[in-house]
């Protein structure tokens, strides 16, 4: 039973690494491009990432870090995580009873996730109090907030359609986490194959229209979030331009 507890805790934390590989490909490419444009001074305490193998191993560390996002670790706490990881990888005997600590691990994660949800809720409330006073703002029945920016004069997409859009996604503090405009290429998406907030908003727009939409967490990524950029319970803001219906 104790071994099963340990295995369950490890699986819950580290198996999501595999799913993150594909989802981070674009972000990794963008970051690499930006890095090559900047003049870099090597910190003597940091490892050199010039070789392909070193970059691959660094990527492994990045992916593992994203499974730990819910813990909101401090620099001091990271020292203990690093020690545990090092001991495990090098085959050293554990310094604590892993089975005995498994319950505490889950309790810590739950408590910190709850604190993150509360912070996101408070930030959203302050943001919504401001945005709902802006001109021409409408709240749909499901809670999506829609603010038309530019009118459209074309057709309205149906759930069965695919659409071509330019968009920018941001947190309520203005941090942009995704943008087709920055990539310089519109996205083609199925109306019913995106987050529910988008599905609702797109069916309120005509081709040629541009709107700002505010997505409550339950119609976006919910309490799970999309780490590392989108925290659990985050309210999201999108600027969407409906370019065409793709049939």
mmCIF file of C-alpha atoms in Angstrom:
data_model
loop_
_atom_site.group_PDB
_atom_site.id
_atom_site.type_symbol
_atom_site.label_atom_id
_atom_site.label_comp_id
_atom_site.label_asym_id
_atom_site.label_seq_id
_atom_site.Cartn_x
_atom_site.Cartn_y
_atom_site.Cartn_z
ATOM 1 C CA UNK A 1 0.000 0.000 0.000
ATOM 2 C CA UNK A 2 2.789 2.446 0.878
ATOM 3 C CA UNK A 3 4.541 1.795 -2.425
ATOM 4 C CA UNK A 4 1.296 2.407 -4.292
ATOM 5 C CA UNK A 5 0.886 5.755 -2.543
ATOM 6 C CA UNK A 6 4.363 6.823 -3.599
ATOM 7 C CA UNK A 7 3.829 5.683 -7.198
ATOM 8 C CA UNK A 8 0.492 7.516 -7.367
ATOM 9 C CA UNK A 9 2.035 10.730 -6.085
ATOM 10 C CA UNK A 10 4.881 10.515 -8.600
ATOM 11 C CA UNK A 11 2.525 9.812 -11.494
ATOM 12 C CA UNK A 12 0.260 12.718 -10.603
ATOM 13 C CA UNK A 13 3.220 15.086 -10.613
ATOM 14 C CA UNK A 14 5.456 13.953 -13.457
ATOM 15 C CA UNK A 15 3.449 12.113 -16.133
ATOM 16 C CA UNK A 16 2.007 15.399 -17.471
ATOM 17 C CA UNK A 17 5.541 16.183 -18.750
ATOM 18 C CA UNK A 18 4.831 14.048 -21.808
ATOM 19 C CA UNK A 19 1.727 16.016 -22.752
ATOM 20 C CA UNK A 20 3.585 19.293 -22.360
ATOM 21 C CA UNK A 21 6.172 18.532 -25.043
ATOM 22 C CA UNK A 22 3.891 19.239 -28.006
ATOM 23 C CA UNK A 23 2.131 22.207 -26.396
ATOM 24 C CA UNK A 24 5.406 24.011 -25.717
ATOM 25 C CA UNK A 25 6.955 23.596 -29.160
ATOM 26 C CA UNK A 26 5.841 27.004 -30.469
ATOM 27 C CA UNK A 27 6.816 28.792 -27.268
ATOM 28 C CA UNK A 28 10.236 27.135 -27.258
ATOM 29 C CA UNK A 29 10.833 28.124 -30.886
ATOM 30 C CA UNK A 30 9.832 31.725 -30.180
ATOM 31 C CA UNK A 31 12.025 31.931 -27.104
ATOM 32 C CA UNK A 32 14.994 30.484 -28.986
ATOM 33 C CA UNK A 33 14.574 33.020 -31.781
ATOM 34 C CA UNK A 34 14.428 35.877 -29.307
ATOM 35 C CA UNK A 35 17.473 34.592 -27.469
ATOM 36 C CA UNK A 36 19.603 34.472 -30.607
ATOM 37 C CA UNK A 37 18.798 38.096 -31.295
ATOM 38 C CA UNK A 38 20.021 39.243 -27.919
ATOM 39 C CA UNK A 39 23.605 39.637 -26.823
ATOM 40 C CA UNK A 40 24.138 37.052 -24.108
ATOM 41 C CA UNK A 41 26.657 37.208 -21.305
ATOM 42 C CA UNK A 42 27.242 33.787 -19.762
ATOM 43 C CA UNK A 43 26.759 33.626 -15.998
ATOM 44 C CA UNK A 44 29.750 31.619 -14.685
ATOM 45 C CA UNK A 45 27.431 29.792 -12.275
ATOM 46 C CA UNK A 46 25.082 28.649 -15.044
ATOM 47 C CA UNK A 47 25.776 25.638 -17.292
ATOM 48 C CA UNK A 48 26.679 26.275 -20.906
ATOM 49 C CA UNK A 49 23.790 25.391 -23.243
ATOM 50 C CA UNK A 50 25.688 25.352 -26.512
ATOM 51 C CA UNK A 51 25.618 21.599 -27.189
ATOM 52 C CA UNK A 52 22.468 19.789 -28.443
ATOM 53 C CA UNK A 53 22.571 17.390 -25.482
ATOM 54 C CA UNK A 54 22.753 20.223 -22.933
ATOM 55 C CA UNK A 55 19.748 21.927 -24.528
ATOM 56 C CA UNK A 56 17.786 18.662 -24.505
ATOM 57 C CA UNK A 57 18.515 18.130 -20.809
ATOM 58 C CA UNK A 58 17.616 21.733 -20.032
ATOM 59 C CA UNK A 59 14.308 21.156 -21.818
ATOM 60 C CA UNK A 60 13.701 18.149 -19.549
ATOM 61 C CA UNK A 61 14.192 20.403 -16.530
ATOM 62 C CA UNK A 62 11.777 22.983 -17.946
ATOM 63 C CA UNK A 63 9.097 20.343 -18.528
ATOM 64 C CA UNK A 64 9.493 18.923 -15.018
ATOM 65 C CA UNK A 65 9.214 22.457 -13.608
ATOM 66 C CA UNK A 66 5.839 22.903 -15.271
ATOM 67 C CA UNK A 67 4.408 19.913 -13.419
ATOM 68 C CA UNK A 68 5.330 21.737 -10.188
ATOM 69 C CA UNK A 69 3.533 24.964 -11.069
ATOM 70 C CA UNK A 70 0.695 24.299 -8.611
ATOM 71 C CA UNK A 71 3.114 24.378 -5.683
ATOM 72 C CA UNK A 72 4.215 28.003 -6.270
ATOM 73 C CA UNK A 73 7.669 27.167 -4.916
ATOM 74 C CA UNK A 74 9.971 29.802 -3.456
ATOM 75 C CA UNK A 75 13.699 29.851 -4.165
ATOM 76 C CA UNK A 76 14.340 28.446 -0.678
ATOM 77 C CA UNK A 77 11.812 25.627 -1.159
ATOM 78 C CA UNK A 78 13.316 24.781 -4.528
ATOM 79 C CA UNK A 79 16.547 23.799 -2.733
ATOM 80 C CA UNK A 80 14.745 20.883 -1.062
ATOM 81 C CA UNK A 81 13.090 19.802 -4.326
ATOM 82 C CA UNK A 82 16.475 19.911 -6.067
ATOM 83 C CA UNK A 83 18.016 17.789 -3.313
ATOM 84 C CA UNK A 84 15.262 15.192 -3.553
ATOM 85 C CA UNK A 85 15.546 15.065 -7.337
ATOM 86 C CA UNK A 86 19.323 14.735 -7.186
ATOM 87 C CA UNK A 87 19.195 11.949 -4.586
ATOM 88 C CA UNK A 88 16.596 10.059 -6.607
ATOM 89 C CA UNK A 89 18.399 10.357 -9.932
ATOM 90 C CA UNK A 90 21.752 9.353 -8.411
ATOM 91 C CA UNK A 91 20.247 6.397 -6.565
ATOM 92 C CA UNK A 92 20.980 7.702 -3.082
ATOM 93 C CA UNK A 93 18.792 6.452 -0.200
ATOM 94 C CA UNK A 94 15.836 8.785 0.516
ATOM 95 C CA UNK A 95 16.393 11.047 3.511
ATOM 96 C CA UNK A 96 12.709 10.807 4.503
ATOM 97 C CA UNK A 97 9.986 8.141 4.470
ATOM 98 C CA UNK A 98 8.408 8.783 1.054
ATOM 99 C CA UNK A 99 5.206 6.902 1.794
ATOM 100 C CA UNK A 100 4.716 8.791 5.048
ATOM 101 C CA UNK A 101 5.160 12.120 3.254
ATOM 102 C CA UNK A 102 2.847 11.359 0.297
ATOM 103 C CA UNK A 103 -0.280 12.634 2.049
ATOM 104 C CA UNK A 104 1.494 15.826 3.077
ATOM 105 C CA UNK A 105 2.570 16.342 -0.529
ATOM 106 C CA UNK A 106 -1.009 16.217 -1.770
ATOM 107 C CA UNK A 107 -2.203 18.441 1.101
ATOM 108 C CA UNK A 108 0.426 21.067 0.278
ATOM 109 C CA UNK A 109 -0.505 21.038 -3.401
ATOM 110 C CA UNK A 110 -4.223 21.368 -2.597
ATOM 111 C CA UNK A 111 -3.661 24.227 -0.161
ATOM 112 C CA UNK A 112 -1.466 26.164 -2.561
ATOM 113 C CA UNK A 113 -3.830 25.589 -5.452
ATOM 114 C CA UNK A 114 -6.672 26.940 -3.320
ATOM 115 C CA UNK A 115 -4.614 30.036 -2.517
ATOM 116 C CA UNK A 116 -3.919 30.555 -6.230
ATOM 117 C CA UNK A 117 -7.628 30.222 -7.047
ATOM 118 C CA UNK A 118 -8.467 32.831 -4.421
ATOM 119 C CA UNK A 119 -5.869 35.271 -5.770
ATOM 120 C CA UNK A 120 -7.153 34.813 -9.313
ATOM 121 C CA UNK A 121 -10.731 35.347 -8.169
ATOM 122 C CA UNK A 122 -9.854 38.603 -6.429
ATOM 123 C CA UNK A 123 -7.903 39.851 -9.445
ATOM 124 C CA UNK A 124 -10.821 39.001 -11.738
ATOM 125 C CA UNK A 125 -13.343 40.798 -9.536
ATOM 126 C CA UNK A 126 -11.309 44.003 -9.607
ATOM 127 C CA UNK A 127 -10.848 43.725 -13.376
ATOM 128 C CA UNK A 128 -14.531 43.022 -14.072
ATOM 129 C CA UNK A 129 -15.644 45.961 -11.947
ATOM 130 C CA UNK A 130 -13.693 48.183 -14.343
ATOM 131 C CA UNK A 131 -14.335 46.512 -17.693
ATOM 132 C CA UNK A 132 -18.111 46.245 -17.321
ATOM 133 C CA UNK A 133 -18.367 50.050 -17.209
ATOM 134 C CA UNK A 134 -16.778 50.413 -20.665
ATOM 135 C CA UNK A 135 -19.017 51.469 -23.613
ATOM 136 C CA UNK A 136 -20.981 48.851 -25.584
ATOM 137 C CA UNK A 137 -20.167 45.993 -23.212
ATOM 138 C CA UNK A 138 -22.614 43.099 -23.205
ATOM 139 C CA UNK A 139 -22.737 40.078 -20.920
ATOM 140 C CA UNK A 140 -23.972 36.874 -22.543
ATOM 141 C CA UNK A 141 -26.226 34.465 -20.664
ATOM 142 C CA UNK A 142 -23.307 32.144 -19.880
ATOM 143 C CA UNK A 143 -21.197 34.944 -18.368
ATOM 144 C CA UNK A 144 -18.962 35.807 -21.331
ATOM 145 C CA UNK A 145 -18.371 39.564 -21.634
ATOM 146 C CA UNK A 146 -18.297 40.888 -25.198
ATOM 147 C CA UNK A 147 -17.158 44.353 -26.280
ATOM 148 C CA UNK A 148 -17.373 45.042 -30.044
ATOM 149 C CA UNK A 149 -14.397 47.071 -31.270
ATOM 150 C CA UNK A 150 -14.976 47.043 -35.046
ATOM 151 C CA UNK A 151 -18.260 46.048 -36.714
ATOM 152 C CA UNK A 152 -18.396 43.265 -39.264
ATOM 153 C CA UNK A 153 -20.699 42.965 -42.264
ATOM 154 C CA UNK A 154 -20.234 39.352 -43.325
ATOM 155 C CA UNK A 155 -21.824 36.078 -42.295
ATOM 156 C CA UNK A 156 -22.092 34.762 -38.741
ATOM 157 C CA UNK A 157 -20.326 31.419 -38.162
ATOM 158 C CA UNK A 158 -22.200 28.358 -36.939
ATOM 159 C CA UNK A 159 -20.881 25.638 -34.593
ATOM 160 C CA UNK A 160 -20.160 23.461 -37.641
ATOM 161 C CA UNK A 161 -17.861 26.045 -39.257
ATOM 162 C CA UNK A 162 -14.146 26.639 -39.160
ATOM 163 C CA UNK A 163 -12.980 30.233 -38.950
ATOM 164 C CA UNK A 164 -9.838 32.202 -39.733
ATOM 165 C CA UNK A 165 -8.993 34.648 -36.953
ATOM 166 C CA UNK A 166 -6.326 36.936 -35.636
ATOM 167 C CA UNK A 167 -6.263 37.026 -31.861
ATOM 168 C CA UNK A 168 -4.337 37.983 -28.776
ATOM 169 C CA UNK A 169 -4.860 36.351 -25.391
ATOM 170 C CA UNK A 170 -3.944 38.070 -22.139
ATOM 171 C CA UNK A 171 -4.323 37.750 -18.392
ATOM 172 C CA UNK A 172 -6.287 40.375 -16.473
ATOM 173 C CA UNK A 173 -3.005 42.119 -15.594
ATOM 174 C CA UNK A 174 -2.303 42.615 -19.314
ATOM 175 C CA UNK A 175 0.313 39.868 -19.697
ATOM 176 C CA UNK A 176 0.019 38.436 -23.215
ATOM 177 C CA UNK A 177 0.316 34.645 -23.277
ATOM 178 C CA UNK A 178 -0.556 33.955 -26.922
ATOM 179 C CA UNK A 179 -0.893 36.035 -30.094
ATOM 180 C CA UNK A 180 -1.399 35.131 -33.728
ATOM 181 C CA UNK A 181 -0.583 38.745 -34.565
ATOM 182 C CA UNK A 182 2.876 38.409 -33.048
ATOM 183 C CA UNK A 183 3.412 35.251 -35.091
ATOM 184 C CA UNK A 184 2.233 37.112 -38.200
ATOM 185 C CA UNK A 185 -0.123 34.332 -39.283
ATOM 186 C CA UNK A 186 -3.893 33.942 -38.720
ATOM 187 C CA UNK A 187 -5.178 30.829 -36.981
ATOM 188 C CA UNK A 188 -7.790 28.504 -38.475
ATOM 189 C CA UNK A 189 -9.975 26.960 -35.776
ATOM 190 C CA UNK A 190 -13.213 24.951 -35.496
ATOM 191 C CA UNK A 191 -15.926 26.983 -33.765
ATOM 192 C CA UNK A 192 -16.940 24.082 -31.547
ATOM 193 C CA UNK A 193 -13.364 22.847 -31.028
ATOM 194 C CA UNK A 194 -12.117 25.756 -28.916
ATOM 195 C CA UNK A 195 -12.754 26.767 -25.306
ATOM 196 C CA UNK A 196 -16.484 27.354 -24.603
ATOM 197 C CA UNK A 197 -15.952 31.103 -24.220
ATOM 198 C CA UNK A 198 -14.703 31.344 -27.791
ATOM 199 C CA UNK A 199 -17.489 29.152 -29.152
ATOM 200 C CA UNK A 200 -20.073 31.516 -27.665
ATOM 201 C CA UNK A 201 -18.325 34.725 -28.703
ATOM 202 C CA UNK A 202 -17.618 33.704 -32.318
ATOM 203 C CA UNK A 203 -21.327 33.072 -32.895
ATOM 204 C CA UNK A 204 -22.025 36.673 -31.868
ATOM 205 C CA UNK A 205 -19.642 38.105 -34.485
ATOM 206 C CA UNK A 206 -19.845 38.736 -38.220
ATOM 207 C CA UNK A 207 -16.942 38.291 -40.597
ATOM 208 C CA UNK A 208 -14.852 41.452 -40.483
ATOM 209 C CA UNK A 209 -15.690 42.157 -36.842
ATOM 210 C CA UNK A 210 -13.177 42.642 -34.069
ATOM 211 C CA UNK A 211 -14.196 42.178 -30.448
ATOM 212 C CA UNK A 212 -12.734 42.035 -26.993
ATOM 213 C CA UNK A 213 -14.033 39.129 -24.947
ATOM 214 C CA UNK A 214 -13.587 38.308 -21.293
ATOM 215 C CA UNK A 215 -13.736 34.618 -20.429
ATOM 216 C CA UNK A 216 -14.673 33.465 -16.916
ATOM 217 C CA UNK A 217 -12.501 30.530 -15.811
ATOM 218 C CA UNK A 218 -15.292 27.969 -16.032
ATOM 219 C CA UNK A 219 -15.570 28.746 -19.773
ATOM 220 C CA UNK A 220 -11.796 28.811 -20.318
ATOM 221 C CA UNK A 221 -9.295 26.507 -18.551
ATOM 222 C CA UNK A 222 -11.094 26.218 -15.224
ATOM 223 C CA UNK A 223 -9.378 25.228 -12.003
ATOM 224 C CA UNK A 224 -6.791 23.230 -13.927
ATOM 225 C CA UNK A 225 -5.394 26.237 -15.786
ATOM 226 C CA UNK A 226 -2.781 25.848 -18.523
ATOM 227 C CA UNK A 227 0.577 26.158 -16.742
ATOM 228 C CA UNK A 228 2.857 27.910 -16.691
ATOM 229 C CA UNK A 229 1.242 30.988 -18.260
ATOM 230 C CA UNK A 230 -2.395 30.482 -17.224
ATOM 231 C CA UNK A 231 -2.915 29.914 -13.524
ATOM 232 C CA UNK A 232 -5.752 27.768 -12.140
ATOM 233 C CA UNK A 233 -8.974 29.776 -12.021
ATOM 234 C CA UNK A 234 -7.674 32.532 -14.300
ATOM 235 C CA UNK A 235 -10.044 34.916 -16.072
ATOM 236 C CA UNK A 236 -8.795 35.535 -19.620
ATOM 237 C CA UNK A 237 -9.106 38.438 -22.057
ATOM 238 C CA UNK A 238 -9.034 37.949 -25.831
ATOM 239 C CA UNK A 239 -8.920 40.416 -28.699
ATOM 240 C CA UNK A 240 -10.436 38.505 -31.643
ATOM 241 C CA UNK A 241 -10.721 39.585 -35.279
ATOM 242 C CA UNK A 242 -12.943 37.305 -37.371
ATOM 243 C CA UNK A 243 -11.299 37.278 -40.801
ATOM 244 C CA UNK A 244 -13.268 34.605 -42.651
ATOM 245 C CA UNK A 245 -15.407 31.499 -42.452
ATOM 246 C CA UNK A 246 -13.414 28.598 -43.912
ATOM 247 C CA UNK A 247 -15.584 26.110 -45.742
#
